């Protein structure tokens, strides 16, 4: 389970970095792409935090 949480954390960090990189660009298409990366980052962050909480409660 720790490996899964680690992978989720790495993926969420990558998604947030991509969101920051996209936010520096301009244009209508980048707004949609930014929303996508922010959504992916938020979902992965919440998922990893939830799994960390569940694992800590089972210990």
PDB file of C-alpha atoms in Angstrom:
ATOM      1  CA  UNK A   1       0.000   0.000   0.000  1.00  0.00           C
ATOM      2  CA  UNK A   2       2.915   2.330   0.706  1.00  0.00           C
ATOM      3  CA  UNK A   3       4.139   1.879  -2.864  1.00  0.00           C
ATOM      4  CA  UNK A   4       0.711   2.878  -4.212  1.00  0.00           C
ATOM      5  CA  UNK A   5       0.666   6.003  -2.046  1.00  0.00           C
ATOM      6  CA  UNK A   6       4.191   6.879  -3.180  1.00  0.00           C
ATOM      7  CA  UNK A   7       3.230   6.515  -6.832  1.00  0.00           C
ATOM      8  CA  UNK A   8       0.124   8.672  -6.314  1.00  0.00           C
ATOM      9  CA  UNK A   9       2.172  11.392  -4.628  1.00  0.00           C
ATOM     10  CA  UNK A  10       4.707  11.400  -7.465  1.00  0.00           C
ATOM     11  CA  UNK A  11       1.932  11.587 -10.068  1.00  0.00           C
ATOM     12  CA  UNK A  12       0.199  14.429  -8.230  1.00  0.00           C
ATOM     13  CA  UNK A  13       3.449  16.413  -8.033  1.00  0.00           C
ATOM     14  CA  UNK A  14       3.989  15.893 -11.773  1.00  0.00           C
ATOM     15  CA  UNK A  15       0.411  17.023 -12.486  1.00  0.00           C
ATOM     16  CA  UNK A  16       0.811  20.191 -10.400  1.00  0.00           C
ATOM     17  CA  UNK A  17       4.134  20.989 -12.108  1.00  0.00           C
ATOM     18  CA  UNK A  18       2.475  20.545 -15.513  1.00  0.00           C
ATOM     19  CA  UNK A  19      -0.363  22.845 -14.373  1.00  0.00           C
ATOM     20  CA  UNK A  20       2.124  25.543 -13.368  1.00  0.00           C
ATOM     21  CA  UNK A  21       3.958  25.213 -16.693  1.00  0.00           C
ATOM     22  CA  UNK A  22       0.690  25.440 -18.664  1.00  0.00           C
ATOM     23  CA  UNK A  23      -0.468  28.459 -16.639  1.00  0.00           C
ATOM     24  CA  UNK A  24       2.497  30.466 -17.935  1.00  0.00           C
ATOM     25  CA  UNK A  25       1.281  30.082 -21.525  1.00  0.00           C
ATOM     26  CA  UNK A  26      -1.456  32.197 -23.090  1.00  0.00           C
ATOM     27  CA  UNK A  27      -4.460  31.385 -25.239  1.00  0.00           C
ATOM     28  CA  UNK A  28      -7.894  29.809 -25.070  1.00  0.00           C
ATOM     29  CA  UNK A  29      -6.677  26.252 -25.577  1.00  0.00           C
ATOM     30  CA  UNK A  30      -4.274  26.539 -22.652  1.00  0.00           C
ATOM     31  CA  UNK A  31      -7.121  27.467 -20.297  1.00  0.00           C
ATOM     32  CA  UNK A  32      -8.823  24.143 -21.025  1.00  0.00           C
ATOM     33  CA  UNK A  33      -5.520  22.318 -20.680  1.00  0.00           C
ATOM     34  CA  UNK A  34      -4.840  24.129 -17.391  1.00  0.00           C
ATOM     35  CA  UNK A  35      -8.247  23.127 -16.038  1.00  0.00           C
ATOM     36  CA  UNK A  36      -7.510  19.518 -16.963  1.00  0.00           C
ATOM     37  CA  UNK A  37      -4.141  19.461 -15.204  1.00  0.00           C
ATOM     38  CA  UNK A  38      -5.513  21.218 -12.116  1.00  0.00           C
ATOM     39  CA  UNK A  39      -8.371  18.708 -11.961  1.00  0.00           C
ATOM     40  CA  UNK A  40      -5.989  15.751 -12.317  1.00  0.00           C
ATOM     41  CA  UNK A  41      -3.682  17.201  -9.660  1.00  0.00           C
ATOM     42  CA  UNK A  42      -6.542  17.822  -7.254  1.00  0.00           C
ATOM     43  CA  UNK A  43      -7.980  14.324  -7.667  1.00  0.00           C
ATOM     44  CA  UNK A  44      -4.595  12.646  -7.203  1.00  0.00           C
ATOM     45  CA  UNK A  45      -3.818  14.795  -4.158  1.00  0.00           C
ATOM     46  CA  UNK A  46      -7.131  13.994  -2.480  1.00  0.00           C
ATOM     47  CA  UNK A  47      -6.751  10.306  -3.325  1.00  0.00           C
ATOM     48  CA  UNK A  48      -3.256  10.096  -1.847  1.00  0.00           C
ATOM     49  CA  UNK A  49      -4.274  12.011   1.297  1.00  0.00           C
ATOM     50  CA  UNK A  50      -7.287   9.741   1.749  1.00  0.00           C
ATOM     51  CA  UNK A  51      -5.181   6.616   1.362  1.00  0.00           C
ATOM     52  CA  UNK A  52      -2.610   7.961   3.841  1.00  0.00           C
ATOM     53  CA  UNK A  53      -5.404   8.581   6.346  1.00  0.00           C
ATOM     54  CA  UNK A  54      -6.876   5.095   5.837  1.00  0.00           C
ATOM     55  CA  UNK A  55      -3.479   3.426   6.219  1.00  0.00           C
ATOM     56  CA  UNK A  56      -2.711   5.417   9.372  1.00  0.00           C
ATOM     57  CA  UNK A  57      -6.033   4.379  10.929  1.00  0.00           C
ATOM     58  CA  UNK A  58      -5.344   0.695  10.263  1.00  0.00           C
ATOM     59  CA  UNK A  59      -1.923   0.776  11.943  1.00  0.00           C
TER      60      UNK A  59
END
